[in-house]
């Protein structure tokens, strides 16, 4: 069974987007047989809106979803790899860390809605909505 890293935008769409975009992401996740993975960075990015609005039910919903995913490390190796990615491809810090976490952890895919990650990922990033 493979391992798929979920970018923050994908997890956010799955949890709180009631539009067709959210439906498409939830459908794709529901059909997937691979294990799903996130990093602490995904948790941080997803929780900001709920915390800013003091939306406890949304915060709780995200926390329940986080527990269904494998939590990948963000340690020194991931930060060094992220620096390499930023230097080589000009990706932003957060995107570089997401990609580094997926690469170092041996993920089969990184699901995102960010086409900029495709070149830097060498085929690892899959734009679910593009």
PDB file of N, CA and C in Angstrom, residues 21-114:
ATOM      1  N   UNK A  21     -15.539  21.722  -5.691  1.00  0.00           N
ATOM      2  CA  UNK A  21     -14.114  21.474  -5.436  1.00  0.00           C
ATOM      3  C   UNK A  21     -13.936  20.565  -4.219  1.00  0.00           C
ATOM      4  N   UNK A  22     -14.616  20.871  -3.139  1.00  0.00           N
ATOM      5  CA  UNK A  22     -14.550  20.028  -1.952  1.00  0.00           C
ATOM      6  C   UNK A  22     -15.100  18.642  -2.208  1.00  0.00           C
ATOM      7  N   UNK A  23     -16.211  18.565  -2.952  1.00  0.00           N
ATOM      8  CA  UNK A  23     -16.798  17.267  -3.303  1.00  0.00           C
ATOM      9  C   UNK A  23     -15.808  16.415  -4.088  1.00  0.00           C
ATOM     10  N   UNK A  24     -15.100  17.045  -5.049  1.00  0.00           N
ATOM     11  CA  UNK A  24     -14.131  16.311  -5.871  1.00  0.00           C
ATOM     12  C   UNK A  24     -12.992  15.759  -5.020  1.00  0.00           C
ATOM     13  N   UNK A  25     -12.508  16.561  -4.094  1.00  0.00           N
ATOM     14  CA  UNK A  25     -11.414  16.107  -3.228  1.00  0.00           C
ATOM     15  C   UNK A  25     -11.891  14.993  -2.311  1.00  0.00           C
ATOM     16  N   UNK A  26     -13.055  15.164  -1.694  1.00  0.00           N
ATOM     17  CA  UNK A  26     -13.580  14.121  -0.804  1.00  0.00           C
ATOM     18  C   UNK A  26     -13.813  12.815  -1.560  1.00  0.00           C
ATOM     19  N   UNK A  27     -14.300  12.917  -2.772  1.00  0.00           N
ATOM     20  CA  UNK A  27     -14.524  11.723  -3.593  1.00  0.00           C
ATOM     21  C   UNK A  27     -13.206  11.012  -3.889  1.00  0.00           C
ATOM     22  N   UNK A  28     -12.203  11.766  -4.246  1.00  0.00           N
ATOM     23  CA  UNK A  28     -10.889  11.169  -4.567  1.00  0.00           C
ATOM     24  C   UNK A  28     -10.274  10.520  -3.332  1.00  0.00           C
ATOM     25  N   UNK A  29     -10.356  11.193  -2.213  1.00  0.00           N
ATOM     26  CA  UNK A  29      -9.826  10.621  -0.959  1.00  0.00           C
ATOM     27  C   UNK A  29     -10.598   9.360  -0.593  1.00  0.00           C
ATOM     28  N   UNK A  30     -11.907   9.393  -0.760  1.00  0.00           N
ATOM     29  CA  UNK A  30     -12.737   8.237  -0.429  1.00  0.00           C
ATOM     30  C   UNK A  30     -12.440   7.005  -1.265  1.00  0.00           C
ATOM     31  N   UNK A  31     -11.986   7.198  -2.492  1.00  0.00           N
ATOM     32  CA  UNK A  31     -11.663   6.077  -3.384  1.00  0.00           C
ATOM     33  C   UNK A  31     -10.241   5.567  -3.187  1.00  0.00           C
ATOM     34  N   UNK A  32      -9.424   6.303  -2.487  1.00  0.00           N
ATOM     35  CA  UNK A  32      -8.003   5.973  -2.380  1.00  0.00           C
ATOM     36  C   UNK A  32      -7.767   4.811  -1.415  1.00  0.00           C
ATOM     37  N   UNK A  33      -6.917   3.897  -1.830  1.00  0.00           N
ATOM     38  CA  UNK A  33      -6.557   2.744  -0.996  1.00  0.00           C
ATOM     39  C   UNK A  33      -5.236   2.967  -0.260  1.00  0.00           C
ATOM     40  N   UNK A  34      -4.442   3.938  -0.708  1.00  0.00           N
ATOM     41  CA  UNK A  34      -3.155   4.223  -0.077  1.00  0.00           C
ATOM     42  C   UNK A  34      -3.359   4.904   1.271  1.00  0.00           C
ATOM     43  N   UNK A  35      -2.323   4.844   2.089  1.00  0.00           N
ATOM     44  CA  UNK A  35      -2.338   5.571   3.354  1.00  0.00           C
ATOM     45  C   UNK A  35      -2.166   7.058   3.058  1.00  0.00           C
ATOM     46  N   UNK A  36      -2.809   7.899   3.852  1.00  0.00           N
ATOM     47  CA  UNK A  36      -2.713   9.343   3.693  1.00  0.00           C
ATOM     48  C   UNK A  36      -1.800   9.900   4.768  1.00  0.00           C
ATOM     49  N   UNK A  37      -0.978  10.889   4.373  1.00  0.00           N
ATOM     50  CA  UNK A  37       0.003  11.449   5.288  1.00  0.00           C
ATOM     51  C   UNK A  37      -0.069  12.970   5.285  1.00  0.00           C
ATOM     52  N   UNK A  38       0.281  13.546   6.425  1.00  0.00           N
ATOM     53  CA  UNK A  38       0.406  14.994   6.581  1.00  0.00           C
ATOM     54  C   UNK A  38       1.654  15.260   7.413  1.00  0.00           C
ATOM     55  N   UNK A  39       2.002  16.517   7.533  1.00  0.00           N
ATOM     56  CA  UNK A  39       3.101  16.926   8.414  1.00  0.00           C
ATOM     57  C   UNK A  39       2.549  17.939   9.420  1.00  0.00           C
ATOM     58  N   UNK A  40       3.329  18.281  10.424  1.00  0.00           N
ATOM     59  CA  UNK A  40       2.894  19.333  11.350  1.00  0.00           C
ATOM     60  C   UNK A  40       2.615  20.660  10.638  1.00  0.00           C
ATOM     61  N   UNK A  41       3.284  20.900   9.508  1.00  0.00           N
ATOM     62  CA  UNK A  41       3.030  22.118   8.746  1.00  0.00           C
ATOM     63  C   UNK A  41       1.606  22.133   8.198  1.00  0.00           C
ATOM     64  N   UNK A  42       1.114  20.999   7.755  1.00  0.00           N
ATOM     65  CA  UNK A  42      -0.276  20.906   7.283  1.00  0.00           C
ATOM     66  C   UNK A  42      -1.213  21.240   8.434  1.00  0.00           C
ATOM     67  N   UNK A  43      -0.926  20.711   9.602  1.00  0.00           N
ATOM     68  CA  UNK A  43      -1.762  20.990  10.765  1.00  0.00           C
ATOM     69  C   UNK A  43      -1.783  22.492  11.056  1.00  0.00           C
ATOM     70  N   UNK A  44      -0.620  23.108  11.063  1.00  0.00           N
ATOM     71  CA  UNK A  44      -0.518  24.540  11.328  1.00  0.00           C
ATOM     72  C   UNK A  44      -1.346  25.339  10.322  1.00  0.00           C
ATOM     73  N   UNK A  45      -1.128  25.063   9.035  1.00  0.00           N
ATOM     74  CA  UNK A  45      -1.816  25.842   8.003  1.00  0.00           C
ATOM     75  C   UNK A  45      -3.323  25.642   8.033  1.00  0.00           C
ATOM     76  N   UNK A  46      -3.768  24.434   8.310  1.00  0.00           N
ATOM     77  CA  UNK A  46      -5.207  24.159   8.328  1.00  0.00           C
ATOM     78  C   UNK A  46      -5.910  24.758   9.543  1.00  0.00           C
ATOM     79  N   UNK A  47      -5.236  24.842  10.662  1.00  0.00           N
ATOM     80  CA  UNK A  47      -5.878  25.318  11.887  1.00  0.00           C
ATOM     81  C   UNK A  47      -5.962  26.836  12.006  1.00  0.00           C
ATOM     82  N   UNK A  48      -5.173  27.564  11.262  1.00  0.00           N
ATOM     83  CA  UNK A  48      -5.113  29.020  11.423  1.00  0.00           C
ATOM     84  C   UNK A  48      -6.482  29.677  11.291  1.00  0.00           C
ATOM     85  N   UNK A  49      -7.216  29.356  10.243  1.00  0.00           N
ATOM     86  CA  UNK A  49      -8.523  29.984  10.030  1.00  0.00           C
ATOM     87  C   UNK A  49      -9.498  29.703  11.166  1.00  0.00           C
ATOM     88  N   UNK A  50      -9.555  28.453  11.594  1.00  0.00           N
ATOM     89  CA  UNK A  50     -10.462  28.092  12.694  1.00  0.00           C
ATOM     90  C   UNK A  50     -10.071  28.809  13.982  1.00  0.00           C
ATOM     91  N   UNK A  51      -8.782  28.901  14.244  1.00  0.00           N
ATOM     92  CA  UNK A  51      -8.320  29.584  15.449  1.00  0.00           C
ATOM     93  C   UNK A  51      -8.578  31.084  15.367  1.00  0.00           C
ATOM     94  N   UNK A  52      -8.347  31.656  14.203  1.00  0.00           N
ATOM     95  CA  UNK A  52      -8.563  33.090  14.009  1.00  0.00           C
ATOM     96  C   UNK A  52     -10.030  33.455  14.257  1.00  0.00           C
ATOM     97  N   UNK A  53     -10.937  32.570  13.817  1.00  0.00           N
ATOM     98  CA  UNK A  53     -12.374  32.814  13.976  1.00  0.00           C
ATOM     99  C   UNK A  53     -12.929  32.236  15.288  1.00  0.00           C
ATOM    100  N   UNK A  54     -12.064  31.618  16.074  1.00  0.00           N
ATOM    101  CA  UNK A  54     -12.478  30.948  17.309  1.00  0.00           C
ATOM    102  C   UNK A  54     -13.602  29.947  17.030  1.00  0.00           C
ATOM    103  N   UNK A  55     -13.409  29.166  15.957  1.00  0.00           N
ATOM    104  CA  UNK A  55     -14.395  28.174  15.510  1.00  0.00           C
ATOM    105  C   UNK A  55     -13.992  26.802  16.069  1.00  0.00           C
ATOM    106  N   UNK A  56     -14.442  26.521  17.287  1.00  0.00           N
ATOM    107  CA  UNK A  56     -14.075  25.272  17.961  1.00  0.00           C
ATOM    108  C   UNK A  56     -14.573  24.030  17.217  1.00  0.00           C
ATOM    109  N   UNK A  57     -15.796  24.018  16.682  1.00  0.00           N
ATOM    110  CA  UNK A  57     -16.230  22.824  15.936  1.00  0.00           C
ATOM    111  C   UNK A  57     -15.333  22.530  14.725  1.00  0.00           C
ATOM    112  N   UNK A  58     -14.913  23.556  14.007  1.00  0.00           N
ATOM    113  CA  UNK A  58     -14.027  23.329  12.869  1.00  0.00           C
ATOM    114  C   UNK A  58     -12.659  22.850  13.336  1.00  0.00           C
ATOM    115  N   UNK A  59     -12.163  23.444  14.401  1.00  0.00           N
ATOM    116  CA  UNK A  59     -10.887  22.993  14.976  1.00  0.00           C
ATOM    117  C   UNK A  59     -10.966  21.517  15.368  1.00  0.00           C
ATOM    118  N   UNK A  60     -12.048  21.131  16.020  1.00  0.00           N
ATOM    119  CA  UNK A  60     -12.235  19.738  16.425  1.00  0.00           C
ATOM    120  C   UNK A  60     -12.328  18.816  15.204  1.00  0.00           C
ATOM    121  N   UNK A  61     -13.027  19.287  14.165  1.00  0.00           N
ATOM    122  CA  UNK A  61     -13.157  18.488  12.946  1.00  0.00           C
ATOM    123  C   UNK A  61     -11.779  18.248  12.327  1.00  0.00           C
ATOM    124  N   UNK A  62     -10.983  19.306  12.200  1.00  0.00           N
ATOM    125  CA  UNK A  62      -9.627  19.134  11.672  1.00  0.00           C
ATOM    126  C   UNK A  62      -8.832  18.153  12.541  1.00  0.00           C
ATOM    127  N   UNK A  63      -8.915  18.279  13.841  1.00  0.00           N
ATOM    128  CA  UNK A  63      -8.153  17.398  14.725  1.00  0.00           C
ATOM    129  C   UNK A  63      -8.566  15.938  14.557  1.00  0.00           C
ATOM    130  N   UNK A  64      -9.845  15.677  14.334  1.00  0.00           N
ATOM    131  CA  UNK A  64     -10.294  14.307  14.077  1.00  0.00           C
ATOM    132  C   UNK A  64      -9.711  13.793  12.758  1.00  0.00           C
ATOM    133  N   UNK A  65      -9.706  14.637  11.740  1.00  0.00           N
ATOM    134  CA  UNK A  65      -9.160  14.238  10.440  1.00  0.00           C
ATOM    135  C   UNK A  65      -7.652  14.014  10.546  1.00  0.00           C
ATOM    136  N   UNK A  66      -6.941  14.863  11.268  1.00  0.00           N
ATOM    137  CA  UNK A  66      -5.493  14.690  11.440  1.00  0.00           C
ATOM    138  C   UNK A  66      -5.173  13.297  11.979  1.00  0.00           C
ATOM    139  N   UNK A  67      -5.995  12.814  12.896  1.00  0.00           N
ATOM    140  CA  UNK A  67      -5.746  11.516  13.527  1.00  0.00           C
ATOM    141  C   UNK A  67      -5.905  10.346  12.560  1.00  0.00           C
ATOM    142  N   UNK A  68      -6.567  10.571  11.418  1.00  0.00           N
ATOM    143  CA  UNK A  68      -6.738   9.502  10.439  1.00  0.00           C
ATOM    144  C   UNK A  68      -5.557   9.424   9.468  1.00  0.00           C
ATOM    145  N   UNK A  69      -4.654  10.378   9.563  1.00  0.00           N
ATOM    146  CA  UNK A  69      -3.504  10.450   8.660  1.00  0.00           C
ATOM    147  C   UNK A  69      -2.223  10.088   9.392  1.00  0.00           C
ATOM    148  N   UNK A  70      -1.281   9.582   8.644  1.00  0.00           N
ATOM    149  CA  UNK A  70       0.052   9.325   9.181  1.00  0.00           C
ATOM    150  C   UNK A  70       0.779  10.658   9.304  1.00  0.00           C
ATOM    151  N   UNK A  71       1.383  10.914  10.462  1.00  0.00           N
ATOM    152  CA  UNK A  71       2.092  12.173  10.692  1.00  0.00           C
ATOM    153  C   UNK A  71       3.569  12.000  10.362  1.00  0.00           C
ATOM    154  N   UNK A  72       4.048  12.751   9.359  1.00  0.00           N
ATOM    155  CA  UNK A  72       5.439  12.674   8.930  1.00  0.00           C
ATOM    156  C   UNK A  72       6.286  13.693   9.677  1.00  0.00           C
ATOM    157  N   UNK A  73       7.549  13.361   9.850  1.00  0.00           N
ATOM    158  CA  UNK A  73       8.475  14.248  10.548  1.00  0.00           C
ATOM    159  C   UNK A  73       8.809  15.486   9.733  1.00  0.00           C
ATOM    160  N   UNK A  74       9.063  16.561  10.440  1.00  0.00           N
ATOM    161  CA  UNK A  74       9.691  17.746   9.876  1.00  0.00           C
ATOM    162  C   UNK A  74      10.888  18.053  10.764  1.00  0.00           C
ATOM    163  N   UNK A  75      11.983  17.393  10.460  1.00  0.00           N
ATOM    164  CA  UNK A  75      13.201  17.586  11.235  1.00  0.00           C
ATOM    165  C   UNK A  75      14.282  18.213  10.376  1.00  0.00           C
ATOM    166  N   UNK A  76      15.494  18.159  10.867  1.00  0.00           N
ATOM    167  CA  UNK A  76      16.628  18.774  10.181  1.00  0.00           C
ATOM    168  C   UNK A  76      16.760  18.289   8.734  1.00  0.00           C
ATOM    169  N   UNK A  77      16.670  16.985   8.454  1.00  0.00           N
ATOM    170  CA  UNK A  77      16.808  16.560   7.050  1.00  0.00           C
ATOM    171  C   UNK A  77      15.768  17.191   6.123  1.00  0.00           C
ATOM    172  N   UNK A  78      14.548  17.340   6.605  1.00  0.00           N
ATOM    173  CA  UNK A  78      13.493  17.931   5.788  1.00  0.00           C
ATOM    174  C   UNK A  78      13.759  19.424   5.555  1.00  0.00           C
ATOM    175  N   UNK A  79      14.274  20.108   6.560  1.00  0.00           N
ATOM    176  CA  UNK A  79      14.571  21.527   6.396  1.00  0.00           C
ATOM    177  C   UNK A  79      15.749  21.740   5.448  1.00  0.00           C
ATOM    178  N   UNK A  80      16.746  20.881   5.525  1.00  0.00           N
ATOM    179  CA  UNK A  80      17.883  20.979   4.601  1.00  0.00           C
ATOM    180  C   UNK A  80      17.411  20.712   3.172  1.00  0.00           C
ATOM    181  N   UNK A  81      16.591  19.688   2.989  1.00  0.00           N
ATOM    182  CA  UNK A  81      16.075  19.387   1.654  1.00  0.00           C
ATOM    183  C   UNK A  81      15.206  20.536   1.154  1.00  0.00           C
ATOM    184  N   UNK A  82      14.413  21.128   2.033  1.00  0.00           N
ATOM    185  CA  UNK A  82      13.580  22.269   1.650  1.00  0.00           C
ATOM    186  C   UNK A  82      14.448  23.440   1.189  1.00  0.00           C
ATOM    187  N   UNK A  83      15.561  23.666   1.844  1.00  0.00           N
ATOM    188  CA  UNK A  83      16.477  24.729   1.424  1.00  0.00           C
ATOM    189  C   UNK A  83      17.024  24.441   0.029  1.00  0.00           C
ATOM    190  N   UNK A  84      17.362  23.182  -0.232  1.00  0.00           N
ATOM    191  CA  UNK A  84      17.843  22.804  -1.567  1.00  0.00           C
ATOM    192  C   UNK A  84      16.777  23.066  -2.626  1.00  0.00           C
ATOM    193  N   UNK A  85      15.549  22.691  -2.318  1.00  0.00           N
ATOM    194  CA  UNK A  85      14.443  22.900  -3.258  1.00  0.00           C
ATOM    195  C   UNK A  85      14.205  24.386  -3.524  1.00  0.00           C
ATOM    196  N   UNK A  86      14.261  25.192  -2.466  1.00  0.00           N
ATOM    197  CA  UNK A  86      14.101  26.644  -2.638  1.00  0.00           C
ATOM    198  C   UNK A  86      15.201  27.203  -3.514  1.00  0.00           C
ATOM    199  N   UNK A  87      16.438  26.772  -3.274  1.00  0.00           N
ATOM    200  CA  UNK A  87      17.579  27.282  -4.048  1.00  0.00           C
ATOM    201  C   UNK A  87      17.507  26.844  -5.508  1.00  0.00           C
ATOM    202  N   UNK A  88      17.098  25.609  -5.740  1.00  0.00           N
ATOM    203  CA  UNK A  88      17.081  25.062  -7.099  1.00  0.00           C
ATOM    204  C   UNK A  88      15.864  25.481  -7.914  1.00  0.00           C
ATOM    205  N   UNK A  89      14.712  25.627  -7.257  1.00  0.00           N
ATOM    206  CA  UNK A  89      13.468  25.820  -7.997  1.00  0.00           C
ATOM    207  C   UNK A  89      12.721  27.105  -7.646  1.00  0.00           C
ATOM    208  N   UNK A  90      13.174  27.817  -6.643  1.00  0.00           N
ATOM    209  CA  UNK A  90      12.509  29.060  -6.265  1.00  0.00           C
ATOM    210  C   UNK A  90      11.165  28.867  -5.590  1.00  0.00           C
ATOM    211  N   UNK A  91      10.907  27.684  -5.085  1.00  0.00           N
ATOM    212  CA  UNK A  91       9.643  27.440  -4.384  1.00  0.00           C
ATOM    213  C   UNK A  91       9.653  28.155  -3.034  1.00  0.00           C
ATOM    214  N   UNK A  92       8.490  28.457  -2.519  1.00  0.00           N
ATOM    215  CA  UNK A  92       8.375  29.105  -1.225  1.00  0.00           C
ATOM    216  C   UNK A  92       8.727  28.154  -0.091  1.00  0.00           C
ATOM    217  N   UNK A  93       8.895  28.715   1.080  1.00  0.00           N
ATOM    218  CA  UNK A  93       9.296  27.915   2.241  1.00  0.00           C
ATOM    219  C   UNK A  93       8.291  26.804   2.539  1.00  0.00           C
ATOM    220  N   UNK A  94       7.021  27.147   2.637  1.00  0.00           N
ATOM    221  CA  UNK A  94       6.016  26.136   2.991  1.00  0.00           C
ATOM    222  C   UNK A  94       5.941  25.042   1.930  1.00  0.00           C
ATOM    223  N   UNK A  95       5.886  25.431   0.663  1.00  0.00           N
ATOM    224  CA  UNK A  95       5.827  24.435  -0.410  1.00  0.00           C
ATOM    225  C   UNK A  95       7.069  23.553  -0.408  1.00  0.00           C
ATOM    226  N   UNK A  96       8.217  24.148  -0.169  1.00  0.00           N
ATOM    227  CA  UNK A  96       9.469  23.384  -0.115  1.00  0.00           C
ATOM    228  C   UNK A  96       9.451  22.377   1.027  1.00  0.00           C
ATOM    229  N   UNK A  97       8.914  22.778   2.174  1.00  0.00           N
ATOM    230  CA  UNK A  97       8.828  21.860   3.316  1.00  0.00           C
ATOM    231  C   UNK A  97       7.843  20.725   3.051  1.00  0.00           C
ATOM    232  N   UNK A  98       6.701  21.037   2.436  1.00  0.00           N
ATOM    233  CA  UNK A  98       5.747  19.977   2.083  1.00  0.00           C
ATOM    234  C   UNK A  98       6.410  18.961   1.156  1.00  0.00           C
ATOM    235  N   UNK A  99       7.069  19.462   0.140  1.00  0.00           N
ATOM    236  CA  UNK A  99       7.702  18.581  -0.838  1.00  0.00           C
ATOM    237  C   UNK A  99       8.842  17.787  -0.213  1.00  0.00           C
ATOM    238  N   UNK A 100       9.637  18.422   0.617  1.00  0.00           N
ATOM    239  CA  UNK A 100      10.738  17.724   1.289  1.00  0.00           C
ATOM    240  C   UNK A 100      10.208  16.615   2.198  1.00  0.00           C
ATOM    241  N   UNK A 101       9.139  16.888   2.926  1.00  0.00           N
ATOM    242  CA  UNK A 101       8.548  15.869   3.806  1.00  0.00           C
ATOM    243  C   UNK A 101       8.087  14.674   2.984  1.00  0.00           C
ATOM    244  N   UNK A 102       7.427  14.945   1.855  1.00  0.00           N
ATOM    245  CA  UNK A 102       6.937  13.862   1.000  1.00  0.00           C
ATOM    246  C   UNK A 102       8.087  13.077   0.384  1.00  0.00           C
ATOM    247  N   UNK A 103       9.099  13.769  -0.091  1.00  0.00           N
ATOM    248  CA  UNK A 103      10.240  13.097  -0.717  1.00  0.00           C
ATOM    249  C   UNK A 103      11.001  12.225   0.277  1.00  0.00           C
ATOM    250  N   UNK A 104      11.367  12.789   1.392  1.00  0.00           N
ATOM    251  CA  UNK A 104      12.197  12.065   2.363  1.00  0.00           C
ATOM    252  C   UNK A 104      11.444  10.897   2.988  1.00  0.00           C
ATOM    253  N   UNK A 105      10.141  11.021   3.104  1.00  0.00           N
ATOM    254  CA  UNK A 105       9.332   9.945   3.699  1.00  0.00           C
ATOM    255  C   UNK A 105       8.957   8.868   2.694  1.00  0.00           C
ATOM    256  N   UNK A 106       9.353   9.041   1.447  1.00  0.00           N
ATOM    257  CA  UNK A 106       9.081   8.028   0.436  1.00  0.00           C
ATOM    258  C   UNK A 106       7.644   7.993  -0.049  1.00  0.00           C
ATOM    259  N   UNK A 107       6.974   9.126  -0.027  1.00  0.00           N
ATOM    260  CA  UNK A 107       5.593   9.166  -0.516  1.00  0.00           C
ATOM    261  C   UNK A 107       5.562   8.869  -2.007  1.00  0.00           C
ATOM    262  N   UNK A 108       4.486   8.250  -2.431  1.00  0.00           N
ATOM    263  CA  UNK A 108       4.283   7.939  -3.837  1.00  0.00           C
ATOM    264  C   UNK A 108       3.743   9.136  -4.609  1.00  0.00           C
ATOM    265  N   UNK A 109       2.990   9.983  -3.907  1.00  0.00           N
ATOM    266  CA  UNK A 109       2.418  11.180  -4.519  1.00  0.00           C
ATOM    267  C   UNK A 109       2.269  12.261  -3.460  1.00  0.00           C
ATOM    268  N   UNK A 110       2.222  13.500  -3.928  1.00  0.00           N
ATOM    269  CA  UNK A 110       1.901  14.653  -3.098  1.00  0.00           C
ATOM    270  C   UNK A 110       0.687  15.302  -3.764  1.00  0.00           C
ATOM    271  N   UNK A 111      -0.466  15.202  -3.114  1.00  0.00           N
ATOM    272  CA  UNK A 111      -1.683  15.765  -3.688  1.00  0.00           C
ATOM    273  C   UNK A 111      -1.772  17.236  -3.337  1.00  0.00           C
ATOM    274  N   UNK A 112      -1.986  18.064  -4.341  1.00  0.00           N
ATOM    275  CA  UNK A 112      -2.011  19.503  -4.163  1.00  0.00           C
ATOM    276  C   UNK A 112      -2.968  20.134  -5.162  1.00  0.00           C
ATOM    277  N   UNK A 113      -3.112  21.426  -5.094  1.00  0.00           N
ATOM    278  CA  UNK A 113      -3.812  22.215  -6.105  1.00  0.00           C
ATOM    279  C   UNK A 113      -2.863  23.302  -6.592  1.00  0.00           C
ATOM    280  N   UNK A 114      -1.573  23.038  -6.498  1.00  0.00           N
ATOM    281  CA  UNK A 114      -0.534  24.012  -6.821  1.00  0.00           C
ATOM    282  C   UNK A 114       0.315  23.498  -7.975  1.00  0.00           C
TER     283      UNK A 114
END
